[in-house]
Tab-separated table of C-alpha atoms in Angstrom:
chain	number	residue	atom	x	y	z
A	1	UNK	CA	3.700	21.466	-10.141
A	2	UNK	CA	1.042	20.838	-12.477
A	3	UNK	CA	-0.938	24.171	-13.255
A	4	UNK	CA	-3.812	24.404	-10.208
A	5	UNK	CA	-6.006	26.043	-12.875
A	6	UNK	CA	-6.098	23.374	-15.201
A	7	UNK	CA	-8.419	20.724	-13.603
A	8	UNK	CA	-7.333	16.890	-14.639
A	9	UNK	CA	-10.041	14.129	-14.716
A	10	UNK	CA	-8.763	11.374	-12.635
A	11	UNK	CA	-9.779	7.893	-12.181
A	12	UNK	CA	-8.535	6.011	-9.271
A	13	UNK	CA	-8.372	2.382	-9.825
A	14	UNK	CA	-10.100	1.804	-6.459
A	15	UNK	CA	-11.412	3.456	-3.022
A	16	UNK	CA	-11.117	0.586	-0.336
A	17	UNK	CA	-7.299	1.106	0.484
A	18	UNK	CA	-5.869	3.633	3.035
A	19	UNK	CA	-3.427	4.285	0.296
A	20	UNK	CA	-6.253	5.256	-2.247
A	21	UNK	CA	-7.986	7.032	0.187
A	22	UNK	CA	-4.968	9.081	1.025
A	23	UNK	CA	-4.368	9.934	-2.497
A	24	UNK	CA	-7.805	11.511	-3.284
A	25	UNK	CA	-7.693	13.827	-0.076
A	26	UNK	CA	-4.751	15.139	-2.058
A	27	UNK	CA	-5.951	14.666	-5.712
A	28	UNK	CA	-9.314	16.783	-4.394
A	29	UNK	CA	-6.758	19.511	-2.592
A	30	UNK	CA	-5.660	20.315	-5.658
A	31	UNK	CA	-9.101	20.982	-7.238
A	32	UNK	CA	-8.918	17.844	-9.512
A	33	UNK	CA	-12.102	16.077	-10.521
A	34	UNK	CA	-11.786	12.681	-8.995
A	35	UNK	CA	-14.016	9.515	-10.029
A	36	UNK	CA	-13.452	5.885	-8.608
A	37	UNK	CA	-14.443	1.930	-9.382
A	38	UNK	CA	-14.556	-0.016	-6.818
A	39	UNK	CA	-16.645	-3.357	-5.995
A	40	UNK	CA	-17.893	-2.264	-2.745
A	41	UNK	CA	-20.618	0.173	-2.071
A	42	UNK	CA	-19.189	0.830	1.216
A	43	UNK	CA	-15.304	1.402	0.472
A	44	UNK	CA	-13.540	4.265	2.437
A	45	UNK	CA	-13.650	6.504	-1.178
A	46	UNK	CA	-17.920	6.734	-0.924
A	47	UNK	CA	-17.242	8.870	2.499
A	48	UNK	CA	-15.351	11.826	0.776
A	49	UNK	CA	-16.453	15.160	-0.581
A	50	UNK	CA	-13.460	14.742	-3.215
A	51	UNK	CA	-14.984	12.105	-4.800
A	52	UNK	CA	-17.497	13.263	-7.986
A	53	UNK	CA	-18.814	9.987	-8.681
A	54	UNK	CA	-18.753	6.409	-7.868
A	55	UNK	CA	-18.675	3.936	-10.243
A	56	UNK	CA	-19.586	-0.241	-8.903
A	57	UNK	CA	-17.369	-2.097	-11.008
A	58	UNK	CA	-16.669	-6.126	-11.279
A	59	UNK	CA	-14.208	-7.402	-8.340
A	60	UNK	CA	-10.705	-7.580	-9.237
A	61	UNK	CA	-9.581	-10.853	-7.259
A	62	UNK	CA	-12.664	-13.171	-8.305
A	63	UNK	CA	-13.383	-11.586	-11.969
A	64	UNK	CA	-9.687	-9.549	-13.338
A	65	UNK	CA	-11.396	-9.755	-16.868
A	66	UNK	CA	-14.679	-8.383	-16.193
A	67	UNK	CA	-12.735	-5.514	-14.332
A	68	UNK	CA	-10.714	-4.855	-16.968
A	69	UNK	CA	-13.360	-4.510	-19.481
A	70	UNK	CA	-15.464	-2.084	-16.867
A	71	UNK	CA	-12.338	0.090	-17.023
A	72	UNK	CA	-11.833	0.454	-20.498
A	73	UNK	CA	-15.576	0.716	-21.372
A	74	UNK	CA	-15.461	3.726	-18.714
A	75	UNK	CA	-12.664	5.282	-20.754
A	76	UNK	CA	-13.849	4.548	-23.826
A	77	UNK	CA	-17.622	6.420	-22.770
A	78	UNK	CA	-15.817	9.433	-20.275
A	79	UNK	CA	-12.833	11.292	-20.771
A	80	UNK	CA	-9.897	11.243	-18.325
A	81	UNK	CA	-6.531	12.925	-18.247
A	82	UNK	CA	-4.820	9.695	-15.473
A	83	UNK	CA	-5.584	6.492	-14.668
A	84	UNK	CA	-4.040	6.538	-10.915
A	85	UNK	CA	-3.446	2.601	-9.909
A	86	UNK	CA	-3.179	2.931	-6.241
A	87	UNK	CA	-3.341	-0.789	-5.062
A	88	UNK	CA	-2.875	-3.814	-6.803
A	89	UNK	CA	-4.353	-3.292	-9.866
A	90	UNK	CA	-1.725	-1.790	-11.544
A	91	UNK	CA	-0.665	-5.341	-11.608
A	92	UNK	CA	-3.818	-6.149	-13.827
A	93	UNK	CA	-3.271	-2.606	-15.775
A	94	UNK	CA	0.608	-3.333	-16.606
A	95	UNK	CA	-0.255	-6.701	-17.944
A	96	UNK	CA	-2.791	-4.408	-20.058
A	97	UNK	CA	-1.414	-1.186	-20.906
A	98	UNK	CA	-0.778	-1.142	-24.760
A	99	UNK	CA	-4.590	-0.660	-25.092
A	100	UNK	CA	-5.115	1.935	-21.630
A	101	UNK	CA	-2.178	4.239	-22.652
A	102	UNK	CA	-3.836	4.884	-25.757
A	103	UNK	CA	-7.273	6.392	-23.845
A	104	UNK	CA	-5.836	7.720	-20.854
A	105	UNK	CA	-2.471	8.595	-18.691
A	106	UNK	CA	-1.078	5.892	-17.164
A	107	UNK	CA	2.449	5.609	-15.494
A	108	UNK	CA	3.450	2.357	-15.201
A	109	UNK	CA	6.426	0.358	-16.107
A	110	UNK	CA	6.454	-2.952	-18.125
A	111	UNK	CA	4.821	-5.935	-17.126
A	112	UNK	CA	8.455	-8.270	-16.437
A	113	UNK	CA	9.256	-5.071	-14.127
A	114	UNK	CA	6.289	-5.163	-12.165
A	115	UNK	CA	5.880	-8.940	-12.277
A	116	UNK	CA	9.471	-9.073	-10.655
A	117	UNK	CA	9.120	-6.588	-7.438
A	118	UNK	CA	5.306	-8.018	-6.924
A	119	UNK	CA	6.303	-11.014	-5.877
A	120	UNK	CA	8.387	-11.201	-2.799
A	121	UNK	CA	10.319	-14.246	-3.999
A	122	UNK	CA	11.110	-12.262	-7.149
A	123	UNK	CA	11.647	-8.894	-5.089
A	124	UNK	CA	14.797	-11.097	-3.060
A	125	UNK	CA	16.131	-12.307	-6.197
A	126	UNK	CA	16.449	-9.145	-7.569
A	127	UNK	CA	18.286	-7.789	-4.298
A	128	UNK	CA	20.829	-10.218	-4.714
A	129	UNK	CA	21.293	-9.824	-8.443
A	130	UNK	CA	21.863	-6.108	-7.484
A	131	UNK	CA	23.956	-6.383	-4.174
A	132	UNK	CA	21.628	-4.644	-2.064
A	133	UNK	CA	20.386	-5.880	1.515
A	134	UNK	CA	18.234	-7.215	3.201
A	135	UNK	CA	17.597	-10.049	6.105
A	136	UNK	CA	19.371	-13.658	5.108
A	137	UNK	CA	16.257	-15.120	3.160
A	138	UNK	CA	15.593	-19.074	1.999
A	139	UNK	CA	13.247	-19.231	-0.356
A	140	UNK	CA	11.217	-23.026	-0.159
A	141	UNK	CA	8.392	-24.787	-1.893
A	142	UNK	CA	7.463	-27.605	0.538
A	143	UNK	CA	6.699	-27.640	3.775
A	144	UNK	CA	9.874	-30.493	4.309
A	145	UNK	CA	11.865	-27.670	2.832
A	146	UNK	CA	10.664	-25.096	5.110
A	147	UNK	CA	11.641	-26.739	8.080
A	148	UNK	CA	14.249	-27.226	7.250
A	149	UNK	CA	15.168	-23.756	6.535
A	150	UNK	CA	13.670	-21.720	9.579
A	151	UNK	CA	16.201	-20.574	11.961
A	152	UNK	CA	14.264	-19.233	15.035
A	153	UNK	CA	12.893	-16.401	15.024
A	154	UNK	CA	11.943	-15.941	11.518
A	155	UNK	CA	9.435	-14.252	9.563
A	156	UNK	CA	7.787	-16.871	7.198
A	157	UNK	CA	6.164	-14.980	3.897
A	158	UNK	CA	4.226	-16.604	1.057
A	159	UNK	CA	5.355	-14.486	-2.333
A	160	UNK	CA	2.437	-12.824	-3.052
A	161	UNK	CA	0.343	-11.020	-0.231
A	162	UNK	CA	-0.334	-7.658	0.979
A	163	UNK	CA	-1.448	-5.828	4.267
A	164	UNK	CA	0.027	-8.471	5.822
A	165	UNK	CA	-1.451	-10.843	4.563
A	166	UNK	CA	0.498	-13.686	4.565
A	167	UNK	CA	2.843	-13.198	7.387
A	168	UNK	CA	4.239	-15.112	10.420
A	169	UNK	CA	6.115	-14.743	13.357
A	170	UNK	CA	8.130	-17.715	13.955
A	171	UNK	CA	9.785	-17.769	17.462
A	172	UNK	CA	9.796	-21.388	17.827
A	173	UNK	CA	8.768	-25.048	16.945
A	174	UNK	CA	4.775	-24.241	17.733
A	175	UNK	CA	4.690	-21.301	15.956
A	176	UNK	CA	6.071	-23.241	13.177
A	177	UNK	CA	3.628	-26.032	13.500
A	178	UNK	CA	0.823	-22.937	13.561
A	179	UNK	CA	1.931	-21.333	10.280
A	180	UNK	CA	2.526	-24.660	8.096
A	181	UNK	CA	-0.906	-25.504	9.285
A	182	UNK	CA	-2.489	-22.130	7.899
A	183	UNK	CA	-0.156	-22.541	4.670
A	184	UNK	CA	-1.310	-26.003	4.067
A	185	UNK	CA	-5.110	-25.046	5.038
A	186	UNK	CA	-4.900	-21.742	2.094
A	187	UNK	CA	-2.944	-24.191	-0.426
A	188	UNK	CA	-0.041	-21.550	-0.487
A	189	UNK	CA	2.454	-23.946	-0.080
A	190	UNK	CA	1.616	-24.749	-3.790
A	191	UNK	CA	3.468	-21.415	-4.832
A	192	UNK	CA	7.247	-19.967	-3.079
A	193	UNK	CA	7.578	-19.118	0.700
A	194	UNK	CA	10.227	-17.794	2.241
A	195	UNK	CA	11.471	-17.822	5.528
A	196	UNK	CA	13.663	-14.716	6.483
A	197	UNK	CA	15.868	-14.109	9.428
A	198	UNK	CA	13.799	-11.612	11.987
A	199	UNK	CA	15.806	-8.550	12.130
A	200	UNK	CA	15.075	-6.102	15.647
A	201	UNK	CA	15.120	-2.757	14.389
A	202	UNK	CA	12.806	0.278	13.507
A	203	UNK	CA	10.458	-0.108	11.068
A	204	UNK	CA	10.686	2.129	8.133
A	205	UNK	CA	9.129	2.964	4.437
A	206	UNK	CA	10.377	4.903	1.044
A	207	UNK	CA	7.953	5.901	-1.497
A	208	UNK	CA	9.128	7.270	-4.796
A	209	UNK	CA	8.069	8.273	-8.187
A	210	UNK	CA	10.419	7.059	-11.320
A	211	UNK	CA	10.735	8.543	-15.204
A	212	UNK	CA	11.653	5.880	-17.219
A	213	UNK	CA	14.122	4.531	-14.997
A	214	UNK	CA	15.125	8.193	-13.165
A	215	UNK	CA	14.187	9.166	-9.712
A	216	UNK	CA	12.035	12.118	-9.981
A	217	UNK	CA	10.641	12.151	-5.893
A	218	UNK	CA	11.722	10.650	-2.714
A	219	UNK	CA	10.085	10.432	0.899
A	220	UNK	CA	10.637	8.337	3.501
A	221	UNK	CA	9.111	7.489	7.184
A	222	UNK	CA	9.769	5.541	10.267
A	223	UNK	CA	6.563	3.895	12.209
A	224	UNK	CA	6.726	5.558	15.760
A	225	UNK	CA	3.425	3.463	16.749
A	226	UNK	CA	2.018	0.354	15.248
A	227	UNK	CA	-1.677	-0.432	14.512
A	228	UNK	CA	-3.361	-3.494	13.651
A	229	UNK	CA	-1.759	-6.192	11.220
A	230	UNK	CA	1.931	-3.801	11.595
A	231	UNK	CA	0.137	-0.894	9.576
A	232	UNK	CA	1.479	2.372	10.553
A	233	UNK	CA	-0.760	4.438	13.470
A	234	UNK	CA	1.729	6.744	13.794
A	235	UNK	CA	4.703	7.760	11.625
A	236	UNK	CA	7.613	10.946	11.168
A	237	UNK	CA	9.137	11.447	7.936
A	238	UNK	CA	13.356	10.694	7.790
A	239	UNK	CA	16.238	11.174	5.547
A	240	UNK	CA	17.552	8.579	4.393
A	241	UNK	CA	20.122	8.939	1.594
A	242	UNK	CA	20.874	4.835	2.061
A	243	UNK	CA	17.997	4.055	1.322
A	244	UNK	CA	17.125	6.720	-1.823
A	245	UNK	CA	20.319	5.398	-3.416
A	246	UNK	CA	19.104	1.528	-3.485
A	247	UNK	CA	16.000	2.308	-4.864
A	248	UNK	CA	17.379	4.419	-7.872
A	249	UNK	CA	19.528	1.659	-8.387
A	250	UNK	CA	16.816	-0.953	-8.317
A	251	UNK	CA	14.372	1.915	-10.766
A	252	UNK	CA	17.556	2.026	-13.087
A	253	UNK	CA	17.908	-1.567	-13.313
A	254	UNK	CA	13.855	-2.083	-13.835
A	255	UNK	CA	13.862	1.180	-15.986
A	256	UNK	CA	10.779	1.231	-13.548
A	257	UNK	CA	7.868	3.611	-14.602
A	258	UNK	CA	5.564	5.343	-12.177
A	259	UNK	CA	5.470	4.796	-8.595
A	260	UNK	CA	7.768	2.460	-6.414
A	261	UNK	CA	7.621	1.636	-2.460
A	262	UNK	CA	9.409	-0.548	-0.202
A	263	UNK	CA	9.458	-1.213	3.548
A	264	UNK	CA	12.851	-1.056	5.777
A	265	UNK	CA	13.989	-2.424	8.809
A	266	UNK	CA	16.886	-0.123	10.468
A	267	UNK	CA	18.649	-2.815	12.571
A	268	UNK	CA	19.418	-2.048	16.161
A	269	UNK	CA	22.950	-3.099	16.007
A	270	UNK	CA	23.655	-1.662	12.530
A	271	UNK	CA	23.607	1.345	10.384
A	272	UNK	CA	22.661	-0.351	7.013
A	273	UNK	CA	18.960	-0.697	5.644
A	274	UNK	CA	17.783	-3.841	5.055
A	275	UNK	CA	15.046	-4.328	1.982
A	276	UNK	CA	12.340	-6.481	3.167
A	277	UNK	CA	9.613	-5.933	0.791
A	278	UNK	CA	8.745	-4.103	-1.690
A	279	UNK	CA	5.142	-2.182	-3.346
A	280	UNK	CA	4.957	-1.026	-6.896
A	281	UNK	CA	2.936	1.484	-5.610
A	282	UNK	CA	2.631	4.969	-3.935
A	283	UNK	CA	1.994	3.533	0.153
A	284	UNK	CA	-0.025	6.006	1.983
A	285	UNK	CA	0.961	9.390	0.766
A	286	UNK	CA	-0.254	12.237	2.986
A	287	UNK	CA	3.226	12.148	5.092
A	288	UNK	CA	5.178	12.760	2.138
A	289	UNK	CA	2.696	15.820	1.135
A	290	UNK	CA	2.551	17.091	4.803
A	291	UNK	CA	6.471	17.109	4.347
A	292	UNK	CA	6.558	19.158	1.488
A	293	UNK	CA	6.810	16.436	-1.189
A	294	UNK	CA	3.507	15.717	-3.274
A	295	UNK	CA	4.263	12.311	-5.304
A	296	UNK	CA	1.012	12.026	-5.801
A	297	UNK	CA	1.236	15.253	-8.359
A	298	UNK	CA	4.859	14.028	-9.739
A	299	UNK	CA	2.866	10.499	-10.830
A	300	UNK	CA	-0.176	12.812	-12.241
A	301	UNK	CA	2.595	14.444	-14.273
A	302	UNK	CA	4.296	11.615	-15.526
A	303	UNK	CA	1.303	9.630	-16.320
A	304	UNK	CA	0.427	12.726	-18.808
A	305	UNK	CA	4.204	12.246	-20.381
A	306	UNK	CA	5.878	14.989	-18.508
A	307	UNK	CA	9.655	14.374	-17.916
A	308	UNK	CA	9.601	16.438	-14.436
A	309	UNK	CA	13.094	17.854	-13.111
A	310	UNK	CA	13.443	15.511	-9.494
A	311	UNK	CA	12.150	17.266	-6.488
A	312	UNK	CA	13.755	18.693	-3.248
A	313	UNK	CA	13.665	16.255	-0.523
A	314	UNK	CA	10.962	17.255	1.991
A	315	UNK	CA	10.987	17.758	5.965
A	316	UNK	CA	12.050	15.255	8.264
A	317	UNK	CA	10.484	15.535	11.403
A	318	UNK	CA	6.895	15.815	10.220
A	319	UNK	CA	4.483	13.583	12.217
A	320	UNK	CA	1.335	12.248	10.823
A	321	UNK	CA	-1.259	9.475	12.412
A	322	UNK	CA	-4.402	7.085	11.286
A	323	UNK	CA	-7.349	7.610	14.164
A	324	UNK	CA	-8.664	4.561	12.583
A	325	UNK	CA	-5.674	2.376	13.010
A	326	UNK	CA	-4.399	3.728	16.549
A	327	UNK	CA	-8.225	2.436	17.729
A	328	UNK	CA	-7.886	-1.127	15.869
A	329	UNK	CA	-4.830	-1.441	17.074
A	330	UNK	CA	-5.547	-0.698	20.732
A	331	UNK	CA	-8.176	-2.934	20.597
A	332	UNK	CA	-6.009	-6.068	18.646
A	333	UNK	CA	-3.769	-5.709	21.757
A	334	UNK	CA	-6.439	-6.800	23.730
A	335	UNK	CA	-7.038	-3.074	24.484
A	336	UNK	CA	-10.317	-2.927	26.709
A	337	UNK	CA	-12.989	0.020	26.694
A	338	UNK	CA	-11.200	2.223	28.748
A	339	UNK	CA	-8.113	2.178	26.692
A	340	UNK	CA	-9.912	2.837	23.784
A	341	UNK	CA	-11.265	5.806	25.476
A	342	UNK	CA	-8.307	7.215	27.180
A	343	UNK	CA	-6.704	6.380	23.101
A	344	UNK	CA	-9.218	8.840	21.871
A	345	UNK	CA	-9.089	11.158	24.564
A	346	UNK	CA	-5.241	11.529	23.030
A	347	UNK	CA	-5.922	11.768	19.410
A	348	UNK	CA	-8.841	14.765	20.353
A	349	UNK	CA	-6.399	16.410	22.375
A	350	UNK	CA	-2.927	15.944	20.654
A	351	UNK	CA	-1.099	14.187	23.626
A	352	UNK	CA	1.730	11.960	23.966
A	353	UNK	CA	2.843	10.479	20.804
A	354	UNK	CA	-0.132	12.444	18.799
A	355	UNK	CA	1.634	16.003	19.505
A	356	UNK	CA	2.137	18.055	16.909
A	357	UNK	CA	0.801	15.550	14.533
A	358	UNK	CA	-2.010	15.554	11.869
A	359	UNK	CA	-4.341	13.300	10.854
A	360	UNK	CA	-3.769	11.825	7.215
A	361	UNK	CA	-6.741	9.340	6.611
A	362	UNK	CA	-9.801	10.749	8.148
A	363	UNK	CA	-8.905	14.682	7.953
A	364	UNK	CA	-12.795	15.478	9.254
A	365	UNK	CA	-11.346	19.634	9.069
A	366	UNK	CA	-10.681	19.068	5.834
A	367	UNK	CA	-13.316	16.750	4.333
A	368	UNK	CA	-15.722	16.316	6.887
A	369	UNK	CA	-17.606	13.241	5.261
A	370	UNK	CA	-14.281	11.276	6.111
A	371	UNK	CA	-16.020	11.731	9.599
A	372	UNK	CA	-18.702	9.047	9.165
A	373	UNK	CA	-16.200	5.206	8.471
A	374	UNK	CA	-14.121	7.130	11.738
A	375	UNK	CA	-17.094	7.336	13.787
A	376	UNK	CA	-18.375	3.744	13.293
A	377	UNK	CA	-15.107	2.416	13.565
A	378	UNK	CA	-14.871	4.079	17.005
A	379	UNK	CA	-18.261	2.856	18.152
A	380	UNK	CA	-18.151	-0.631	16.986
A	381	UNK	CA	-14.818	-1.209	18.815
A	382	UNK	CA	-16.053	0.123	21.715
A	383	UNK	CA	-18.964	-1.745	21.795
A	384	UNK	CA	-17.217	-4.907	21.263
A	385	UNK	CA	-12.974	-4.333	21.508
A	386	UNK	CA	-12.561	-8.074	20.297
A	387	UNK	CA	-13.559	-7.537	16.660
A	388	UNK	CA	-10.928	-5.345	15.802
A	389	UNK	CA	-8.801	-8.415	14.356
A	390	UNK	CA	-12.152	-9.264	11.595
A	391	UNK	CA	-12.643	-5.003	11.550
A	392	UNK	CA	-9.363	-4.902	10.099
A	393	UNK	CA	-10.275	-8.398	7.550
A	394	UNK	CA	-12.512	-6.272	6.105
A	395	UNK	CA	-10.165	-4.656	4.188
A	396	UNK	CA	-8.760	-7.249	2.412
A	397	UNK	CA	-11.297	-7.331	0.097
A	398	UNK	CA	-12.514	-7.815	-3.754
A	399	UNK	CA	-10.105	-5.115	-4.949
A	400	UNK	CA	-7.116	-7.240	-4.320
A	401	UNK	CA	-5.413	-10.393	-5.550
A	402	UNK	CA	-5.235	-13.696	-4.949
A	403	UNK	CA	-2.928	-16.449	-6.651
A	404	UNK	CA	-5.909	-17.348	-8.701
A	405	UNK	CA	-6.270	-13.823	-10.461
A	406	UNK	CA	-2.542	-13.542	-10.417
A	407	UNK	CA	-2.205	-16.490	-12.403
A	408	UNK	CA	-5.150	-15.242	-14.782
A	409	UNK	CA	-3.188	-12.525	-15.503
A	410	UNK	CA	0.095	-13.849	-16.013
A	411	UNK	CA	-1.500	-16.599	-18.300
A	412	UNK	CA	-3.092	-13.484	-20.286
A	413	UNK	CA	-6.514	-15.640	-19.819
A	414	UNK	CA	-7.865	-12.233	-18.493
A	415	UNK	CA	-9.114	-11.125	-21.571
């Protein structure tokens, strides 16, 4: 563990993700002095007592070079010990990091690596290259092709999308028709879509933290309830030796850098993982730190060029829950005003699925400005149920990607 006395400057690339959000309850447990840039005003970061100042930088998705030049001016002008990515714009930062790694920590691996497990089509590749599972996958480029290769039910993906974003349920010929319509409407069929095989199973996620190509941390969780968009309400941390040995091999292969994630499904009729996506990211960390296993700390340490020994796997059987998304996701199921009460009435009282859990996005107890985006959530929804779908849009904001920046990016036309 990195000394608690000696208090590291931290930037966090942004404060709109749950994932971001997550990470500076634990960056300010540990008494670190936390800053953030994001492009909204309004992002979940603004509503935490962790957070020592706010800094309204250029979007990411509409303007990657104006970003980038807001970051490095802000290093150039402030000193900090870590640049923490926490959502996409590590993809931005890897494509950049000869010049950020000389002002500031920054764990990241190179940008072929990340370029090749950010994009799902590239993600499947690499699984086969390597032997390791996941659902039988076509990958297309036209919607002729597509057709073609969609055995009902499938899960149709475009290659670059998060949150899912991007994502649709294919039982049968009219859901089909529905999501060709949307891909042809967004001009994603211009890029690679696959169309996967949809697997019944549980639902599960691995986070980990890698030293040039060495698996320093592990932690991994099932979903036990779902909230809106197939974000986790409520989850319990698992072993799961399968799935910590595929990822060290796919970290060795990558000689991966920093902090790795992927999502599981644990087939009903089988014992074997399957690998259907993949983050190059740290996914929502406070389950892994209420099991005894702080990644967030292990990537602090090997941004600073620490080679940390690997840590003890943590506690399986810890429970952890998002108010926020249990409410949005009462409400997407066409939840009505009662539910969303009786939902509540559960959450204040630790019943049903919410016993002996603790809340990881909103911990009021612990920083009780992380009351306020809970409380509105709760009132809008109850006011009107229905908007929980464009609630939940909300999120997929400025800070993220789109094929337009990606391609900015990858051209190097972001400078």
């Amino acid at each position: 563990m990195i000394d608690a006395k000696k208090q590291l400057r931290v930037l966090v690339s942004e404060g709109s993700s749950t994932s971001g959000r997550e990470a500076i309850t634990i960056l300010g447990l540990a008494g670190h002095h936390v800053e953030v840039c994001d492009p909204s005003r309004w992002c979940l970061a603004r509503y935490s007592r962790f957070v020592r100042k706010y800094h309204h930088c250029p979007p990411l998705r509409s303007d990657p070079a104006g970003f980038l030049r807001f970051v490095e001016r802000l290093l150039a002008s402030r000193h900090f010990d870590v640049l923490l990515p926490t959502h996409e714009q590590g993809f931005l930062f890897a494509r950049a990091a000869a010049g950020l790694a000389s002002r500031t920590g920054l764990a990241l691996p190179d940008f072929a690596s990340y370029r090749a497990v950010h994009s799902k089509a590239g993600f499947s590749r690499l699984l086969d290259r390597l032997c390791l599972p996941q659902p039988p996958t076509r990958i297309v480029n036209s919607a002729e092709e597509l057709r073609e290769a969609v055995r009902f039910p499938s899960v149709v993906k475009t290659s670059v999308g998060t949150a899912s974003r991007g994502v649709w349920f294919v039982r049968d010929a009219g859901d089909l028709n529905r999501a060709l319509y949307d891909l042809e409407s967004s001009g994603d069929l211009a890029g690679e879509v696959l169309a996967q095989d949809l697997v019944t199973g549980t639902v599960e996620k691995a986070q980990s933290v890698f030293c040039h190509g060495t698996l320093v941390g592990f932690h991994a969780y099932r979903q036990i309830a779902a909230g809106v968009g197939g974000g986790e309400a409520i989850k319990e941390s698992v072993s799961r030796p399968a799935i910590r040995a595929g990822l060290e091999t796919i970290g060795a292969h990558l000689r991966w850098h920093g902090a790795l994630s992927v999502d599981v499904i644990m087939p009903l009729d089988s014992a074997t993982p399957l690998l259907i996506d993949c983050n190059p990211r740290l996914v929502e960390p406070m389950n892994a730190f209420q099991s005894g296993v702080d990644l967030v700390d292990l990537l602090l340490r090997v941004s600073r060029g620490e080679t940390p020994a690997p840590l003890a796997e943590g506690r399986a059987g810890v429970r952890t829950h998002l108010a926020m998304q249990a409410l949005l996701g009462s409400a997407s199921r066409d939840g009505t005003r009662r539910d969303l009460i009786r939902e509540c009435g559960r959450i204040a009282a630790g019943e049903g699925h919410y016993r002996g859990s603790s809340e990881e996005l909103t911990p009021v107890r612990l920083d009780w400005l992380s009351a306020v985006p809970l409380a509105m959530t709760t009132v809008l929804l109850l006011a009107s149920p229905q908007i929980a779908s464009s609630l939940a849009r909300g999120g997929f904001g400025a800070h993220l990607l789109d094929r337009g920046s990606i391609k900015a990016i990858e051209n190097g036309d972001f400078r």
